[in-house]
Coordinates of C-alpha atoms in Angstrom, one line a residue:
Chain A
M1 CA 134.8 170.6 70.0
R2 CA 138.4 169.0 69.2
S3 CA 140.1 167.3 71.8
I4 CA 143.1 169.4 72.7
R5 CA 146.5 167.6 71.7
L6 CA 149.8 167.6 73.4
E7 CA 152.0 165.7 70.8
P8 CA 152.8 168.5 68.4
L9 CA 154.1 170.5 72.0
F10 CA 156.5 167.4 72.9
S11 CA 157.0 166.4 69.2
M12 CA 159.4 169.5 69.3
A13 CA 161.2 169.0 72.1
E14 CA 161.8 165.5 70.0
M15 CA 163.1 167.6 67.6
E16 CA 165.4 169.6 69.9
L17 CA 166.7 166.2 71.0
R18 CA 167.1 164.5 67.5
R19 CA 169.1 167.5 67.1
L20 CA 171.1 167.2 69.9
R21 CA 172.4 164.1 69.2
H22 CA 172.9 164.2 65.8
D23 CA 175.2 167.0 66.7
P24 CA 176.1 167.3 70.5
F25 CA 178.7 170.2 69.9
E26 CA 177.1 172.7 71.8
I27 CA 176.4 170.9 74.6
I28 CA 180.1 169.6 75.0
T29 CA 181.8 173.4 74.3
R30 CA 179.1 175.0 77.1
A31 CA 179.7 173.0 79.7
V32 CA 183.1 173.9 79.4
Q33 CA 182.6 177.4 80.8
P34 CA 180.3 176.4 84.0
I35 CA 183.8 174.3 84.4
L36 CA 185.9 176.6 85.0
W37 CA 183.6 178.6 86.4
V38 CA 183.3 175.9 89.5
A39 CA 186.8 175.0 88.6
V40 CA 188.8 178.3 88.8
F41 CA 186.3 180.8 90.3
G42 CA 184.6 178.7 92.7
S43 CA 188.2 176.7 93.8
V44 CA 190.1 180.3 94.3
M45 CA 186.7 182.6 96.3
A46 CA 186.7 179.5 98.4
K47 CA 190.1 179.7 98.9
I48 CA 190.1 183.2 99.9
R49 CA 186.7 182.6 102.1
A50 CA 185.3 185.9 100.3
F51 CA 181.5 185.4 101.6
P52 CA 181.8 183.3 104.9
S53 CA 178.5 183.4 105.0
V54 CA 177.7 180.9 102.3
G55 CA 179.6 177.9 104.4
D56 CA 181.0 175.6 101.4
Y57 CA 181.4 177.8 98.2
V58 CA 182.0 175.3 95.5
S59 CA 178.4 173.9 96.1
F60 CA 176.6 177.5 96.7
I61 CA 177.8 178.5 92.8
T62 CA 177.0 175.7 91.1
P63 CA 173.4 175.4 91.1
G64 CA 174.3 179.9 90.1
V65 CA 176.9 178.2 87.3
I66 CA 174.2 175.5 86.3
L67 CA 171.8 178.6 85.2
Q68 CA 174.5 180.5 83.9
S69 CA 175.1 178.2 81.1
S70 CA 171.4 176.9 80.3
T71 CA 170.3 180.7 80.1
F72 CA 172.5 181.8 78.0
I73 CA 171.3 179.0 76.1
S74 CA 168.4 179.9 76.9
L75 CA 168.4 183.4 75.5
A76 CA 170.3 182.3 72.6
Y77 CA 167.4 180.3 71.5
G78 CA 165.3 182.7 69.4
I79 CA 168.3 182.5 66.7
A80 CA 166.9 178.9 65.7
L81 CA 163.6 180.9 64.7
I82 CA 165.1 184.1 63.0
F83 CA 166.6 182.0 60.9
E84 CA 163.5 178.8 60.5
R85 CA 161.8 182.5 59.4
E86 CA 164.7 182.7 56.8
S87 CA 164.1 180.0 55.9
G88 CA 160.4 178.1 55.0
I89 CA 159.9 176.1 58.7
L90 CA 158.2 178.9 60.7
K91 CA 155.5 179.5 57.8
K92 CA 154.9 176.2 57.7
L93 CA 154.3 176.1 61.0
L94 CA 152.7 178.8 61.1
T95 CA 150.2 177.0 58.1
S96 CA 149.4 174.0 59.9
P97 CA 146.6 172.7 61.7
I98 CA 148.2 173.2 65.6
P99 CA 147.6 176.5 67.1
R100 CA 149.8 179.4 67.0
S101 CA 150.5 179.0 70.6
Y102 CA 151.9 175.5 70.2
V103 CA 154.5 177.3 67.7
V104 CA 155.7 179.1 70.7
V105 CA 155.3 176.6 73.8
G106 CA 156.5 174.2 72.2
R107 CA 160.1 175.5 71.1
A108 CA 159.4 177.3 74.3
L109 CA 159.8 173.8 75.8
A110 CA 162.0 172.5 72.8
G111 CA 165.2 175.6 74.0
S112 CA 164.1 174.4 77.5
V113 CA 165.0 170.7 77.1
R114 CA 168.1 171.9 75.3
A115 CA 169.6 174.3 77.6
S116 CA 168.6 171.8 80.9
T117 CA 170.9 169.2 79.3
Q118 CA 173.8 171.8 81.3
Y119 CA 172.0 170.3 84.6
V120 CA 173.8 167.3 84.4
I121 CA 176.7 168.5 82.5
V122 CA 177.2 170.7 85.3
L123 CA 176.0 168.2 88.5
A124 CA 178.4 166.0 87.1
S125 CA 181.3 168.4 86.6
A126 CA 180.7 169.9 90.7
A127 CA 180.4 166.8 92.4
V128 CA 184.0 165.2 91.0
L129 CA 185.4 169.3 92.2
G130 CA 184.0 168.4 95.7
A131 CA 180.7 170.1 95.3
K132 CA 178.6 168.5 98.1
I133 CA 175.0 168.4 95.9
I134 CA 172.4 166.1 97.9
S135 CA 172.3 163.7 95.6
N136 CA 168.3 162.3 96.6
P137 CA 166.7 161.6 93.6
L138 CA 163.4 163.6 94.4
N139 CA 166.0 166.4 95.2
L140 CA 167.5 166.5 91.5
I141 CA 164.5 165.5 89.6
T142 CA 162.6 168.8 91.3
G143 CA 165.6 170.9 90.4
Y144 CA 165.5 169.9 87.0
L145 CA 161.7 170.5 86.3
V146 CA 162.7 173.8 88.3
L147 CA 164.8 174.6 85.4
V148 CA 162.8 173.2 82.8
L149 CA 160.4 175.9 83.8
A150 CA 162.9 178.9 84.2
C151 CA 164.3 177.9 80.8
M152 CA 160.8 177.8 78.9
G153 CA 160.6 181.0 80.4
F154 CA 163.8 182.6 79.2
T155 CA 163.3 180.8 75.6
G156 CA 159.5 182.3 75.5
L157 CA 161.9 185.6 75.8
S158 CA 164.1 185.0 73.7
I159 CA 161.7 184.4 71.4
L160 CA 159.6 187.5 72.1
I161 CA 162.6 189.3 70.9
A162 CA 163.6 187.4 68.0
S163 CA 160.3 187.9 66.9
L164 CA 160.7 192.0 67.7
L165 CA 163.9 192.6 66.1
R166 CA 163.6 190.0 63.3
T167 CA 167.8 190.4 62.1
R168 CA 170.2 187.7 63.5
E169 CA 172.8 190.5 63.9
R170 CA 170.5 192.5 65.7
F171 CA 169.3 189.8 68.3
M172 CA 172.4 189.0 69.2
G173 CA 173.4 192.2 70.0
I174 CA 170.8 192.5 72.4
I175 CA 171.3 189.3 73.3
G176 CA 175.2 189.7 74.4
A177 CA 174.1 193.2 76.0
I178 CA 171.4 191.2 78.4
T179 CA 172.9 188.0 79.0
M180 CA 176.3 189.2 81.5
P181 CA 174.4 191.6 83.3
L182 CA 171.1 189.3 84.2
F183 CA 173.9 186.2 85.9
F184 CA 175.8 189.3 87.7
A185 CA 172.6 190.7 89.0
S186 CA 171.4 187.9 90.5
N187 CA 172.6 185.3 93.0
A188 CA 173.9 183.5 91.4
L189 CA 177.7 184.2 92.2
Y190 CA 177.6 186.0 95.8
P191 CA 174.4 185.8 98.3
I192 CA 171.9 188.9 97.7
E193 CA 173.3 190.2 100.8
V194 CA 176.4 191.8 99.7
M195 CA 174.9 193.7 97.1
P196 CA 175.3 197.1 97.1
D197 CA 171.1 198.3 96.9
V198 CA 170.7 199.2 93.6
I199 CA 171.8 195.8 92.6
K200 CA 170.1 194.3 95.3
Y201 CA 166.3 195.8 93.8
V202 CA 167.4 194.5 90.2
S203 CA 168.2 191.1 91.8
L204 CA 165.8 190.9 93.4
A205 CA 163.3 191.8 89.3
N206 CA 165.5 188.9 88.0
P207 CA 163.8 185.7 87.1
L208 CA 167.2 184.1 87.6
T209 CA 167.9 184.7 91.4
Y210 CA 164.1 182.4 92.3
T211 CA 165.9 180.0 89.9
V212 CA 169.2 179.5 91.9
S213 CA 167.7 180.6 94.5
A214 CA 164.6 177.0 94.4
L215 CA 168.1 174.9 93.1
R216 CA 169.9 175.8 96.0
K217 CA 167.5 174.8 97.8
L218 CA 166.8 171.2 97.0
L219 CA 170.3 170.4 96.1
V220 CA 172.5 171.9 98.4
S221 CA 170.4 172.7 101.6
N222 CA 168.1 170.0 101.2
S223 CA 165.0 172.4 102.1
Y224 CA 161.7 172.1 99.6
D225 CA 160.5 175.3 100.4
I226 CA 160.3 176.3 97.0
L227 CA 156.8 177.6 96.8
Q228 CA 157.2 181.4 95.9
E229 CA 159.9 180.5 93.8
T230 CA 158.7 178.4 91.5
L231 CA 155.2 180.9 92.0
I232 CA 157.2 183.6 90.7
L233 CA 159.1 181.2 88.1
T234 CA 155.7 180.6 86.6
C235 CA 154.3 183.8 86.5
F236 CA 157.4 184.6 84.9
T237 CA 157.7 181.7 82.1
V238 CA 153.6 182.9 81.8
L239 CA 153.9 186.1 81.4
A240 CA 157.1 185.6 78.9
I241 CA 155.5 183.1 76.2
G242 CA 152.2 185.1 76.4
A243 CA 153.9 188.2 75.6
A244 CA 155.6 186.0 72.9
V245 CA 152.7 184.2 71.3
K246 CA 150.5 187.8 70.8
N247 CA 154.3 189.2 68.9
L248 CA 154.4 186.1 67.3
R249 CA 153.3 187.7 63.9
R250 CA 155.9 190.1 63.4
I251 CA 158.3 187.7 62.8
I252 CA 156.6 186.6 59.9
E253 CA 155.1 190.1 58.6
Chain B
M1 CA 133.2 173.7 44.4
K2 CA 135.6 176.4 43.9
A3 CA 139.1 175.7 45.8
I4 CA 139.7 179.1 46.1
E5 CA 137.8 182.5 45.5
V6 CA 139.7 185.6 45.6
R7 CA 137.9 189.2 45.8
D8 CA 139.5 192.5 45.0
L9 CA 141.8 191.6 47.7
V10 CA 144.6 193.8 48.3
K11 CA 148.0 193.5 50.4
V12 CA 149.9 196.9 51.5
Y13 CA 153.0 196.5 53.2
G14 CA 154.0 199.1 55.5
H15 CA 152.8 201.8 54.0
E16 CA 152.9 202.6 50.2
V17 CA 154.3 198.8 49.0
R18 CA 151.1 197.8 47.1
A19 CA 151.9 194.6 47.0
L20 CA 149.0 193.1 46.2
D21 CA 146.2 196.0 44.6
G22 CA 142.9 194.5 44.2
V23 CA 143.5 191.2 43.4
S24 CA 140.4 189.0 42.4
L25 CA 140.8 184.5 40.7
D26 CA 138.9 181.8 41.6
V27 CA 140.7 178.3 41.6
E28 CA 137.9 175.7 40.7
G29 CA 138.8 171.9 42.2
S30 CA 140.7 169.3 41.2
T31 CA 141.9 171.7 38.9
V32 CA 145.4 173.0 38.3
H33 CA 145.7 176.7 38.5
A34 CA 149.2 178.4 37.9
L35 CA 149.7 181.8 39.4
L36 CA 152.5 183.4 36.5
G37 CA 154.4 186.7 37.1
P38 CA 157.7 187.8 37.0
N39 CA 159.8 188.6 40.4
G40 CA 157.7 191.2 42.7
A41 CA 154.5 190.6 41.2
G42 CA 152.9 189.7 44.6
K43 CA 152.6 185.4 44.0
T44 CA 154.3 185.1 46.8
T45 CA 152.3 187.4 48.7
L46 CA 149.0 186.2 47.4
I47 CA 149.7 182.3 48.5
R48 CA 150.7 184.1 52.2
V49 CA 147.2 185.4 52.5
I50 CA 145.7 182.6 51.0
T51 CA 147.9 179.9 53.6
T52 CA 146.6 182.3 56.3
Q53 CA 150.3 184.1 57.3
L54 CA 149.3 187.5 56.8
K55 CA 146.1 189.6 56.8
P56 CA 144.2 191.2 53.5
N57 CA 144.1 195.2 53.9
S58 CA 140.8 194.8 52.1
G59 CA 138.9 192.1 50.2
Y60 CA 138.3 188.7 51.0
A61 CA 140.3 185.4 50.3
R62 CA 138.0 181.7 50.8
V63 CA 139.2 178.1 50.6
F64 CA 136.7 175.6 49.8
G65 CA 134.1 178.5 51.1
Y66 CA 136.5 179.1 54.9
D67 CA 137.4 182.6 54.8
V68 CA 141.1 182.6 55.7
T69 CA 141.0 185.3 57.8
K70 CA 137.7 184.3 60.0
E71 CA 138.3 180.2 59.4
S72 CA 141.8 179.8 59.2
S73 CA 142.1 177.1 61.1
E74 CA 139.3 175.4 59.0
V75 CA 141.3 176.5 56.0
R76 CA 144.5 175.1 57.5
S77 CA 143.1 171.7 58.1
L78 CA 142.4 171.6 54.3
I79 CA 145.8 172.5 52.7
G80 CA 149.2 171.0 52.4
Y81 CA 151.7 173.7 51.6
V82 CA 155.2 174.0 50.4
P83 CA 157.0 177.5 50.6
Q84 CA 159.2 178.4 48.2
E85 CA 161.9 179.0 51.0
V86 CA 164.0 175.8 52.3
S87 CA 161.0 174.3 54.9
L88 CA 162.8 171.2 56.1
W89 CA 165.4 170.9 59.4
S90 CA 168.8 170.4 57.7
D91 CA 170.3 169.0 61.0
L92 CA 167.6 165.9 60.6
S93 CA 167.5 162.6 59.0
G94 CA 165.0 163.0 55.7
Y95 CA 163.1 160.3 57.9
E96 CA 163.3 162.7 61.0
N97 CA 161.8 165.6 58.9
M98 CA 158.7 163.3 58.1
L99 CA 158.7 162.6 61.1
M100 CA 158.4 165.5 63.1
Y101 CA 156.0 166.8 61.0
S102 CA 153.7 163.8 61.2
K103 CA 153.6 164.6 64.9
I104 CA 153.4 168.5 64.1
Y105 CA 150.1 167.8 61.9
G106 CA 148.4 165.0 64.4
I107 CA 149.0 162.1 62.0
P108 CA 147.4 159.3 64.2
R109 CA 150.1 157.2 66.0
E110 CA 149.4 153.6 64.4
I111 CA 149.1 154.7 60.5
R112 CA 151.9 157.4 61.0
R113 CA 155.5 154.8 59.8
R114 CA 153.5 152.9 57.0
R115 CA 152.3 156.5 55.8
I116 CA 155.2 158.3 55.7
E117 CA 157.2 155.0 54.1
E118 CA 154.6 155.0 51.2
L119 CA 155.4 158.6 51.1
L120 CA 159.4 158.1 51.0
D121 CA 158.8 155.0 48.4
F122 CA 156.5 157.5 45.9
I123 CA 158.6 160.6 46.2
G124 CA 161.5 157.6 45.4
L125 CA 163.8 158.9 49.0
S126 CA 163.2 155.6 50.5
E127 CA 167.4 155.2 49.9
A128 CA 167.8 158.3 51.2
S129 CA 166.0 159.0 54.1
G130 CA 168.5 157.9 57.1
R131 CA 171.3 160.8 56.0
L132 CA 170.6 164.3 57.1
V133 CA 169.1 166.6 54.7
R134 CA 172.1 168.6 55.0
T135 CA 173.1 166.0 52.1
Y136 CA 170.3 166.0 49.8
S137 CA 170.1 168.4 46.5
G138 CA 167.5 170.2 45.8
G139 CA 165.1 168.3 44.3
M140 CA 165.3 165.8 46.6
I141 CA 165.0 168.8 49.4
R142 CA 162.0 169.7 47.1
R143 CA 160.3 166.0 46.5
L144 CA 160.4 165.9 50.6
E145 CA 158.9 168.6 51.2
I146 CA 156.3 168.2 48.5
A147 CA 155.6 164.4 50.7
I148 CA 155.5 166.0 54.3
A149 CA 152.5 168.4 52.2
L150 CA 150.7 165.7 50.7
M151 CA 151.3 163.3 54.6
R152 CA 147.9 165.4 56.0
N153 CA 145.5 164.6 52.1
P154 CA 145.5 167.8 51.9
R155 CA 142.1 168.9 49.5
L156 CA 144.1 171.7 48.2
L157 CA 147.9 171.4 47.5
I158 CA 149.7 175.6 47.9
L159 CA 153.0 175.6 46.2
D160 CA 155.1 178.4 46.2
E161 CA 158.3 178.1 43.3
P162 CA 158.4 174.0 43.6
T163 CA 160.6 174.1 41.2
I164 CA 162.7 177.5 41.5
G165 CA 166.7 176.7 41.3
L166 CA 166.2 172.9 40.0
D167 CA 168.1 171.6 36.7
P168 CA 165.9 170.6 34.2
G169 CA 165.8 166.6 34.8
A170 CA 164.7 167.9 38.9
R171 CA 162.1 169.8 38.1
S172 CA 160.1 167.5 35.2
L173 CA 160.8 164.4 38.6
V174 CA 159.3 166.8 40.9
W175 CA 156.6 167.5 38.0
D176 CA 156.2 164.1 37.1
K177 CA 155.1 163.2 41.5
I178 CA 152.7 165.9 41.6
S179 CA 151.0 164.5 39.2
E180 CA 151.2 161.5 39.5
F181 CA 149.7 162.0 43.3
R182 CA 146.7 163.8 41.5
R183 CA 145.6 161.5 38.9
E184 CA 145.4 158.9 42.2
N185 CA 143.4 161.5 44.7
G186 CA 142.2 164.2 42.5
V187 CA 144.4 167.2 44.9
T188 CA 143.6 170.5 43.2
V189 CA 146.9 172.1 43.3
F190 CA 147.9 176.0 43.0
F191 CA 151.2 176.9 42.0
A192 CA 153.4 180.3 41.6
T193 CA 156.2 179.7 39.2
H194 CA 157.6 182.4 37.2
Y195 CA 158.6 179.5 34.2
M196 CA 156.3 179.9 32.1
D197 CA 156.9 176.9 30.2
E198 CA 155.7 174.6 33.4
A199 CA 152.6 176.9 33.8
D200 CA 152.1 176.6 30.5
K201 CA 153.2 172.5 30.4
Y202 CA 151.3 172.0 33.6
A203 CA 148.7 174.3 34.6
D204 CA 145.0 173.8 33.0
Y205 CA 144.1 177.5 34.4
V206 CA 147.2 180.0 34.6
T207 CA 146.3 183.2 36.3
L208 CA 149.2 186.7 34.7
L209 CA 149.5 188.6 37.8
N210 CA 152.0 192.1 36.9
Q211 CA 152.6 194.5 39.7
G212 CA 149.9 193.5 42.4
R213 CA 146.5 192.8 39.6
V214 CA 145.8 190.2 37.9
V215 CA 146.6 191.0 34.0
S216 CA 144.8 188.5 32.4
H217 CA 143.7 185.3 33.1
G218 CA 142.4 181.4 31.0
T219 CA 143.6 178.1 29.4
P220 CA 147.7 178.0 28.5
N221 CA 145.8 178.3 24.9
E222 CA 142.8 180.8 25.4
L223 CA 146.3 183.1 27.0
K224 CA 147.8 182.6 23.6
R225 CA 145.2 183.3 21.8
H226 CA 146.3 187.6 22.8
V227 CA 149.1 186.8 20.5
E228 CA 147.3 187.4 17.5
G229 CA 148.6 184.1 15.2
N230 CA 151.1 182.1 15.3
K231 CA 153.8 182.6 12.6
V232 CA 154.1 179.5 10.3
L233 CA 157.1 178.4 8.1
I234 CA 156.2 176.9 4.8
T235 CA 158.9 175.1 2.5
L236 CA 157.8 174.6 -1.1
K237 CA 159.4 171.7 -3.3
N238 CA 159.9 174.0 -6.0
N239 CA 160.5 177.0 -7.3
T240 CA 157.4 179.1 -7.5
D241 CA 156.0 181.9 -8.6
S242 CA 155.0 183.7 -5.3
S243 CA 152.7 186.5 -6.7
R244 CA 150.1 183.7 -8.1
L245 CA 150.0 181.8 -4.3
S246 CA 150.5 185.1 -2.8
E247 CA 147.1 186.3 -4.5
V248 CA 145.6 182.9 -3.6
L249 CA 146.2 182.4 0.2
S250 CA 145.6 186.4 0.5
S251 CA 141.9 185.2 0.1
V252 CA 141.9 183.6 3.0
P253 CA 140.9 185.4 6.3
G254 CA 142.8 185.4 8.9
V255 CA 146.0 184.8 7.1
A256 CA 148.6 187.3 6.8
I257 CA 152.0 186.3 4.4
S258 CA 154.4 188.1 6.0
S259 CA 157.7 187.0 3.9
F260 CA 158.2 184.6 0.9
D261 CA 162.1 184.4 -0.3
N262 CA 162.5 181.8 -2.9
N263 CA 160.3 179.1 -2.2
C264 CA 160.0 179.5 1.7
L265 CA 156.5 181.3 2.8
E266 CA 156.3 182.3 6.3
L267 CA 152.9 183.0 7.6
V268 CA 151.0 184.3 10.2
I269 CA 147.6 182.9 11.0
S270 CA 145.6 183.3 14.1
D271 CA 144.2 179.6 15.4
V272 CA 146.1 178.1 13.6
P273 CA 145.0 174.0 13.9
T274 CA 141.7 174.8 12.4
R275 CA 142.9 177.3 9.1
L276 CA 146.1 175.3 8.4
P277 CA 144.5 172.5 6.9
A278 CA 142.5 174.9 4.6
I279 CA 145.6 176.8 3.9
L280 CA 147.5 173.6 3.1
E281 CA 144.7 172.3 0.9
K282 CA 144.3 175.7 -1.2
I283 CA 148.2 175.2 -1.6
F284 CA 147.8 171.8 -2.9
V285 CA 144.6 172.4 -5.1
S286 CA 146.7 175.4 -6.9
G287 CA 149.6 172.4 -7.8
Y288 CA 152.4 173.1 -5.4
S289 CA 154.0 170.5 -2.9
V290 CA 154.4 171.6 -0.1
S291 CA 158.6 169.7 1.8
E292 CA 158.6 170.9 5.4
V293 CA 155.7 172.6 8.0
K294 CA 157.1 174.4 11.5
I295 CA 154.4 176.2 13.3
R296 CA 156.1 178.5 15.8
E297 CA 153.9 178.6 19.0
A298 CA 153.2 181.8 20.7
T299 CA 154.5 181.7 24.4
L300 CA 153.3 182.3 27.5
D301 CA 156.4 184.8 27.7
E302 CA 155.0 186.6 24.5
V303 CA 151.7 187.1 25.6
F304 CA 153.0 188.5 29.0
I305 CA 155.4 191.4 26.8
K306 CA 152.0 191.8 24.9
L307 CA 149.8 192.1 27.7
T308 CA 152.3 194.3 29.9
G309 CA 155.7 194.8 27.7
R310 CA 157.6 192.8 30.7
R311 CA 159.3 189.6 30.4
I312 CA 158.4 187.0 32.8
S313 CA 161.2 185.5 33.4
D314 CA 164.2 187.8 34.4
E315 CA 166.9 185.8 36.9
S316 CA 169.5 187.2 38.1
G317 CA 167.7 189.2 41.2
R318 CA 166.2 185.5 41.3
M319 CA 169.2 183.8 41.1
K320 CA 171.5 185.1 43.9
E321 CA 168.6 184.1 46.2
V322 CA 168.4 180.9 45.6
V323 CA 172.6 180.7 46.0
S324 CA 172.1 182.4 48.7
V325 CA 169.7 179.5 50.3
R326 CA 170.7 176.2 49.0
K327 CA 174.0 178.1 50.7
M328 CA 172.3 178.4 53.7
I329 CA 171.4 174.5 53.9
R330 CA 175.3 173.6 53.7
R331 CA 175.6 175.7 56.1
G332 CA 173.6 174.2 58.4
G333 CA 171.0 176.6 58.7

């Protein structure tokens, strides 16, 4: 019986952090858009009191904007595997003694670590812009873990799409087509109650909604009533990564 | 024990491209075995089946007795593999690449650092190890990849076109390191190449592959016997009576005179090492003296042409590919 070693999984996340240290450009540029969402969209909507039910609007959209930026990074992460397919890295990983599922789970974790850097940047900028974020470290850490869980799911989804489409052009096309609708058909910018029925149903099937909801409870309402969200997100992440593991061999054939 | 045993292997891509069309070959342990053939011969496909990346349609391949489809994790634990394409993270340093792979490969923490430093020193990259791989030359990249493949002390080292796109100096440095490691560790080396000189020089055994089939196999010298005879040019000291010498030489078996101009004699001799001394002796005994002997050895390329009607080396299509791969590294892909 061989013992299960987790180090290879974490080493892929470490690899991602090392890449970021050498070249933090993406993290900074990716932070521009969410900061503008909070600063411009947030303050304008707050001023006209568009959604009186949500209380302070800038605080309300901060979790949504964190997700906007980290989901996009997660969903785009699959392109790394397409590049690695064209280079020899994927071949080498698939011929190393680690199980194939490690390649997907490890990279999902890596993509998630990369994406979740937005958590710190957006929270800090939102706080500067007047968002009232719960500063209890336990809430902040729990929120981060929920975000990592969700981003692993989105990265898994991205790896699945990369395995099925296999070229950069097709991949970018699909990712471009799904990210904005995913964002708008969620509770990131407005409460679900104000949506038309059809979009309401879409947003209830959207994992982004549950992530935003959990973060909002933790960071804005100071509530730990996040069991349902966590369960749904766990299912989503397990399914997305499971499907990605199952289809990974397509990327190298 | 056989390091690799391949029997009747067939791999079809889609429905029509028969990349491997019934390949059988054996690689004996502790030898260097080259897979030689032109682009599109099926070399990479065969290597990808042996390294457990692709499932064959029929036939089987075993590595030290383990089946590559049924016992793939055992196979993976025994091999070190360098794919044809660059397999490093170009936005990490050389050291970081080794560190990441050492963790992925499960090299124990206690020996990790020492092992990496030993190997970096061995391949002559200690000084460059802090630089991003993006700044490395093609030869440095290849050496680092080989060091990573050696990190696990594999019993079988599989290299797909290890020196493609490198200049001659970098090529011989790569091979020096492989040979040096082999002398010390007795690892079996299986490599694909379309450089016939490389197969000739570094391999104990060569398998010639063309259009998914094994054309021939053997030691480089055995293969060269397919080309009947080598050309030998003998220059005689004095102007001589050609007819008399022709008569003398025609009595030696396995020798054909292809031309005899002035005092320059061109012969085709099969099995030069044993026959040439006898021929020279005949010439001396008949009272002639020789000023120069040139032997033009058959090349594996000639063997390949003789057996298939094609040349091995056709660089044009391939170079484009290499250039684009190198460009990708520069861009940081």
